[in-house]
Every structure is written in structure tokens, then in C-alpha cells.
N, CA and C of each residue as an Amber inpcrd file, in Angstrom:
protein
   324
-141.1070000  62.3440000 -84.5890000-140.3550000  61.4520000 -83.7140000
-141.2920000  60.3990000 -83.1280000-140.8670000  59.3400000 -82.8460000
-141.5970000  58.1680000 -82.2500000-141.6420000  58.0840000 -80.9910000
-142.6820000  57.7840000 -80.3210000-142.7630000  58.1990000 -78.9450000
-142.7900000  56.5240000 -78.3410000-142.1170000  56.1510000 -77.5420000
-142.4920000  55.0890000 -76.4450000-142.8790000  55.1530000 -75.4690000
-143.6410000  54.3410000 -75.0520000-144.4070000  54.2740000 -73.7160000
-143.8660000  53.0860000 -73.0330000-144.0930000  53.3440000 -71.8080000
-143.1170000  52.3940000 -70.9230000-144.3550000  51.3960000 -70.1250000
-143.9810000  49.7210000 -70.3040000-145.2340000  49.0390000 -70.3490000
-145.3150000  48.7240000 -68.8930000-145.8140000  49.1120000 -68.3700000
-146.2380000  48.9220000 -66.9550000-147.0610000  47.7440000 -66.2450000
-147.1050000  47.3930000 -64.7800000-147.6380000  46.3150000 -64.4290000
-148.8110000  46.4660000 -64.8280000-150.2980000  47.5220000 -65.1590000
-151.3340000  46.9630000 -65.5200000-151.6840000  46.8610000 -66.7810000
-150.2700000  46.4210000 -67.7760000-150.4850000  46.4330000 -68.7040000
-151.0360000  44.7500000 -68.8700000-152.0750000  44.3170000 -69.1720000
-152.1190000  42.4590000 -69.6010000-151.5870000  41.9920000 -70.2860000
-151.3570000  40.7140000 -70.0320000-150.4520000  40.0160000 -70.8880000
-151.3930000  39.7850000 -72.0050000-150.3470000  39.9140000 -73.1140000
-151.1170000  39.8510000 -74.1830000-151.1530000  38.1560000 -74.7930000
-150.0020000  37.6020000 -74.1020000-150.3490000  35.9620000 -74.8970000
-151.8180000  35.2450000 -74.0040000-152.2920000  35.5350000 -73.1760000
-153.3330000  35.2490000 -72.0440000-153.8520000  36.2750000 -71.6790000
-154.5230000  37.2740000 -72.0820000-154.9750000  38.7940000 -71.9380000
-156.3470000  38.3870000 -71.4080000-156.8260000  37.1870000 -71.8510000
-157.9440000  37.2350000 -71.5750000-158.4610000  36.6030000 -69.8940000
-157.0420000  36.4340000 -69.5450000-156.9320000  35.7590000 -67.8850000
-156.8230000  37.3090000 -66.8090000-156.5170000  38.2800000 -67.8250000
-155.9310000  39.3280000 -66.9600000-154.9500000  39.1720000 -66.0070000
-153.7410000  38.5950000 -66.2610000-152.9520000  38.8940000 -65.6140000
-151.4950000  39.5700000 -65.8800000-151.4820000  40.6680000 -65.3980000
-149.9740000  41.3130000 -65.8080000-148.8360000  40.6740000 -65.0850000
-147.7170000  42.0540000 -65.6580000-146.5650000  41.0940000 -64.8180000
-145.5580000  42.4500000 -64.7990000-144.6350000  42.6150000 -64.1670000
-143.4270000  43.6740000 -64.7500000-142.7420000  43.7500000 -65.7600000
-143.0720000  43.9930000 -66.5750000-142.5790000  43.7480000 -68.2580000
-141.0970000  44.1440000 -68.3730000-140.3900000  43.0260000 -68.2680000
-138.5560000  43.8400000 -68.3480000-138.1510000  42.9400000 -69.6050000
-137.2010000  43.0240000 -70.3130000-136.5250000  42.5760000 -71.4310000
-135.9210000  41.4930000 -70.9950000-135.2520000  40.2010000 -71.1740000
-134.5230000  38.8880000 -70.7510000-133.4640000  40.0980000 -70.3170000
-132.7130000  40.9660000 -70.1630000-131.6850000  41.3560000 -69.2860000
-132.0470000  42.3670000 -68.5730000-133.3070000  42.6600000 -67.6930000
-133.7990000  42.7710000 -66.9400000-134.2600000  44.9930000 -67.2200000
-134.1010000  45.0750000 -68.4210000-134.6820000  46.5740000 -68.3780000
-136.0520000  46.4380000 -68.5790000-136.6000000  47.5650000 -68.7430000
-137.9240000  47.9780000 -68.8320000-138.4820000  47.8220000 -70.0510000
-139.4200000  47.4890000 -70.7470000-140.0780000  47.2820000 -71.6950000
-141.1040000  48.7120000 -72.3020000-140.8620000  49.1780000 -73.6510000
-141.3630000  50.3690000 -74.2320000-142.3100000  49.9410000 -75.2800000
-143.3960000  50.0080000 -75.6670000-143.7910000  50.5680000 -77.1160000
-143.8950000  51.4530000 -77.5790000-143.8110000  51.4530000 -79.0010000
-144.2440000  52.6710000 -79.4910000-145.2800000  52.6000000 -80.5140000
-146.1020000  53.9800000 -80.9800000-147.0190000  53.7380000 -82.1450000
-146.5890000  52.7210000 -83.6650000-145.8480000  52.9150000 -83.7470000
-145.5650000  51.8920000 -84.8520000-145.2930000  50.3290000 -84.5980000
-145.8580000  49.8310000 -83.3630000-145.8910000  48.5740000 -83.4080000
-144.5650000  47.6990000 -82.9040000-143.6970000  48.4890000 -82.5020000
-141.7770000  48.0860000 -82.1530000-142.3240000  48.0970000 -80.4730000
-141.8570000  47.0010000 -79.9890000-141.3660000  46.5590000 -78.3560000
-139.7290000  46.4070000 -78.8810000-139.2240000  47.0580000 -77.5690000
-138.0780000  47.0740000 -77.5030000-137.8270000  47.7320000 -75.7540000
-136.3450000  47.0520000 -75.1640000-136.1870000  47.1590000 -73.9630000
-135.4940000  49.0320000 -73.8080000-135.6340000  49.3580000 -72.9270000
-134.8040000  50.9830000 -72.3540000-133.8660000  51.5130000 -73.5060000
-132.5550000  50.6380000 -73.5240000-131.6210000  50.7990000 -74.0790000
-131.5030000  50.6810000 -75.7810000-132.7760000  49.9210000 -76.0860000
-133.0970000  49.4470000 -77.4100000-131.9020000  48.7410000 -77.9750000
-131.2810000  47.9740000 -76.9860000-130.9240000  46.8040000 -77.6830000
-131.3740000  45.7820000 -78.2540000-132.2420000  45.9820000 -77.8080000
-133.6800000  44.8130000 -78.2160000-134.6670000  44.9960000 -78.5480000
-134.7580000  44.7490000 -79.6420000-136.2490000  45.5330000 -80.3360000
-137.1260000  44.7110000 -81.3200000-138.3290000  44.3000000 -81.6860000
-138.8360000  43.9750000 -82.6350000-140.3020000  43.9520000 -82.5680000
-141.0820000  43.4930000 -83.8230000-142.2750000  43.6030000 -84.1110000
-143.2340000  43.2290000 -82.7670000-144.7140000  43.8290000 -82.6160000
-145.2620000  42.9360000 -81.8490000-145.9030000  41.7920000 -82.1450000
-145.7170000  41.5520000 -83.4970000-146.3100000  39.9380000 -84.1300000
-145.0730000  39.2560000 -83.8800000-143.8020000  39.3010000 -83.4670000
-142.8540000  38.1710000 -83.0550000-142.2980000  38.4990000 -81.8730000
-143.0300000  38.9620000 -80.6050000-142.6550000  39.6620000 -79.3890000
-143.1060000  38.4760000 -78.6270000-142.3790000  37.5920000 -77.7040000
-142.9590000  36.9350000 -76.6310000-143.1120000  37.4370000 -75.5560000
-144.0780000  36.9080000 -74.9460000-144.5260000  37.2630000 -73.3230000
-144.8590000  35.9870000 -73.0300000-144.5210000  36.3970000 -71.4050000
-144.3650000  34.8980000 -70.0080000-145.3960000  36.2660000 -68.7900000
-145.9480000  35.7510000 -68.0880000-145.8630000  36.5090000 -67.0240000
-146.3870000  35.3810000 -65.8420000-147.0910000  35.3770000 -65.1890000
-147.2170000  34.3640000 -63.7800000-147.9540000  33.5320000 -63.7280000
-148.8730000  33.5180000 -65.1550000-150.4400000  32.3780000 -65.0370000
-149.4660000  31.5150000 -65.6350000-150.3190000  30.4080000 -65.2270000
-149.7940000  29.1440000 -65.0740000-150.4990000  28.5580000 -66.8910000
-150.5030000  29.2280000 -67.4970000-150.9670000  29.2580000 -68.8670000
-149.9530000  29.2820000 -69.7570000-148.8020000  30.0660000 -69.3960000
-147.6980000  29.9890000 -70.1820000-146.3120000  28.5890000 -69.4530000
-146.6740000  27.8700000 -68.7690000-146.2830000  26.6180000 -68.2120000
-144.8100000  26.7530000 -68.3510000-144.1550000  28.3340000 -67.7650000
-143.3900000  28.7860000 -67.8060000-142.2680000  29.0250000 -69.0000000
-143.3780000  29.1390000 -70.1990000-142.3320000  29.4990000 -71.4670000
-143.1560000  31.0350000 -72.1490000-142.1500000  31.4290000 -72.9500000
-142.3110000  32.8780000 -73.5550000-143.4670000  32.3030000 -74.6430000
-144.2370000  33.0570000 -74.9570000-145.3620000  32.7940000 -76.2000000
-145.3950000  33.9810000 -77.0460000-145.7990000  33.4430000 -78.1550000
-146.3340000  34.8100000 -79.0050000-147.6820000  35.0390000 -78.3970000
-148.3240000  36.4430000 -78.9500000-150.2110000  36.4460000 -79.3190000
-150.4250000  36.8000000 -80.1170000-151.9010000  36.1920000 -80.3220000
-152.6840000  36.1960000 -81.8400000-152.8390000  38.0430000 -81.7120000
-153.2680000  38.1770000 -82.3610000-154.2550000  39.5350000 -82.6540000
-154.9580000  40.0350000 -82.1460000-156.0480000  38.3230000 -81.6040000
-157.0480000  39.5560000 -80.6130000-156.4650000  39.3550000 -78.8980000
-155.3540000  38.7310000 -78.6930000-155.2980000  38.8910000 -77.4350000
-154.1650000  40.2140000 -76.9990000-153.6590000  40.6590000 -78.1660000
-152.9410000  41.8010000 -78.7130000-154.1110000  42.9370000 -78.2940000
-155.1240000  42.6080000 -79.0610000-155.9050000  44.1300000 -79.0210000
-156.3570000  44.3440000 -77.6620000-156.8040000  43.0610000 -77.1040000
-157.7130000  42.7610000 -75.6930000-156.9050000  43.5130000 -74.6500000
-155.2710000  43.1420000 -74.7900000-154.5630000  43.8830000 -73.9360000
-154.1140000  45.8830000 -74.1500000-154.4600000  46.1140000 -74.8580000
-154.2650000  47.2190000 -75.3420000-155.7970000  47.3490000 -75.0460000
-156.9110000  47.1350000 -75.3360000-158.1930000  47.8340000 -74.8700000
-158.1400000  48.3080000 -73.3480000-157.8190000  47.0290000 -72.5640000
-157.1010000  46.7600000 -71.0440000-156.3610000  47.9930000 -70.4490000
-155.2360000  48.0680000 -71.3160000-154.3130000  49.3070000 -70.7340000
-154.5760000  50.8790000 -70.9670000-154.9020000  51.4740000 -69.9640000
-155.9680000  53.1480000 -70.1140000-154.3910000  53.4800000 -69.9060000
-153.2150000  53.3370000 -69.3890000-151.9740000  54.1470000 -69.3760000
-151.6820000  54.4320000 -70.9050000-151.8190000  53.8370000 -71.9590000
-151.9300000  53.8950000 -73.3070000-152.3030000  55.3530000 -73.7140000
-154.0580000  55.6560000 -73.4340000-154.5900000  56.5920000 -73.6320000
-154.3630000  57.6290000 -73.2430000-153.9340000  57.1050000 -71.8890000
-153.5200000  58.8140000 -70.6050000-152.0180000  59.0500000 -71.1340000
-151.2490000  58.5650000 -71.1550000-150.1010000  58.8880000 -71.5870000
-149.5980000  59.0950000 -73.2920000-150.2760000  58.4360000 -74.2780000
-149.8010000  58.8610000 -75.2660000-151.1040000  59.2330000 -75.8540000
-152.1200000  59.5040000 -75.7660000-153.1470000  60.3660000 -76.4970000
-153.9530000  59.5260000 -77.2440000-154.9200000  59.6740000 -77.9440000
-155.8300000  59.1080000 -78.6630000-155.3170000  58.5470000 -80.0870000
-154.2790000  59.6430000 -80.3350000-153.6870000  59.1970000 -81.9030000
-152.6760000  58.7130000 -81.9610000-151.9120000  58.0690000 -80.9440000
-150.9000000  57.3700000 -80.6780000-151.3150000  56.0620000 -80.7880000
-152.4460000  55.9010000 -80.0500000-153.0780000  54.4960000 -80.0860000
-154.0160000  53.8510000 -81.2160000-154.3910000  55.1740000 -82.0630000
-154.9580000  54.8350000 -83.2820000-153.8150000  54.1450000 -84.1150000
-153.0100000  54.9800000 -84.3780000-151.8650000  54.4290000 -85.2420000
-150.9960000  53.4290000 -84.8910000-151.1970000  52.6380000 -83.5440000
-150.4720000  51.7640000 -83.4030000-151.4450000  50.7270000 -83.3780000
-152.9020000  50.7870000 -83.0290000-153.9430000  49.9320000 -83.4950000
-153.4870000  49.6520000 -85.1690000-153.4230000  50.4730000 -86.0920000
-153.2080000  50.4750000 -87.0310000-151.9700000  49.9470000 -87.4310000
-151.0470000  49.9170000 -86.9620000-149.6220000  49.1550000 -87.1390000
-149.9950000  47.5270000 -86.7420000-150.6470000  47.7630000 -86.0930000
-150.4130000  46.4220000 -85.2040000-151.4790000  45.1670000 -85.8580000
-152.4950000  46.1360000 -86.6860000-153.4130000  45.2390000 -87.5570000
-152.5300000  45.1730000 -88.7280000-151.9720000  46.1360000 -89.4820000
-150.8550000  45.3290000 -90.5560000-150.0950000  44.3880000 -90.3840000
-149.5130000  44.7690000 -88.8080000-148.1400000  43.1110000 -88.8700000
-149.0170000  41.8720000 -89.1690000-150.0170000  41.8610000 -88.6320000
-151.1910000  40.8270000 -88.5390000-151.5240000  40.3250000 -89.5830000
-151.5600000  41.2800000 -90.9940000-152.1180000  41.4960000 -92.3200000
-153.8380000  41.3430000 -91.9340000-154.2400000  42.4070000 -91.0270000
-155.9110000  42.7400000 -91.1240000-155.6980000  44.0760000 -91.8160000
């Protein structure tokens, strides 16, 4: 079974990861935001779901000049190095294999 993790405020934004700034990660109709090891963001209800190579993020830096962005790869990984709720909550091999998902969408 696929496990999601629920993305929390110190998770970084990954389109500007390298500003460190998070945000409350909710879906455009205001639920909570999940990943899982295989690389799927999708909101609570999973009405909304897709890759994290076509996932936008906005959060409060003035970097996203208030529009949704994609991220490259490494600001993908930068934020996932960033987030230890990752590790504490889904284990070491959760995050291997979604490191690993997440370098295929990429094609690394």
C-alpha cells in the first residue's frame, strides 16, 4: 500500500527552496496537501492528484510574484533534504524510493 505523508509548514517550497520559505500547503480548494513514495502530490480527498514534475507551488516569497510555479529537480531535492518530517514519519525507505521516483519523472 502507498503511504502519504501530510506536507506540513516546514516543509520548503520547492519552486524557491533555496530561499527557505514554507507555507501551509493546501490544494486550490483549501485541503491539505499529501505525498507519497511514488512521487504523486495530491490534496486529502485525492481529488487532485498528480506528478511532482507538473505540481505547482506559490507560498509567500515575493519570488513567485504571486503565481503557482513548477521546480526543477534540484530545488525538488533541496526541499526534501530540508524536510526531517519525511524521515521521522515515513522511514528511510520511503524516502529512498521517492528520491527515486522523483529522479525518473525528471528522467535522471
Amino acid at each position: 500500500m502507498v503511504k502519504r505523508i501530510k506536507l506540513r509548514k516546514d516543509f520548503p517550497c520547492p519552486a524557491c527552496a533555496n530561499q527557505r520559505i514554507s507555507s501551509d500547503w493546501t490544494c486550490t480548494d483549501g485541503e491539505p496537501l499529501y505525498l507519497n513514495e511514488l512521487g504523486v502530490v495530491e490534496c486529502q480527498s485525492g481529488k487532485h492528484s498528480g506528478k511532482v514534475i507538473n505540481q505547482t507551488w506559490k507560498c509567500e516569497s515575493s519570488y513567485h510574484n504571486g503565481q503557482y510555479q513548477k521546480a526543477d529537480l534540484e530545488g525538488f531535492t533541496f526541499a526534501l533534504s530540508q524536510a526531517v518530517q519525511l524521515m521521522s514519519e515515513a522511514g528511510p525507505e520511503w524516502v529512498a524510493n521517492l528520491v527515486t521516483e522523483v529522479g525518473n519523472q525528471y528522467g535522471k
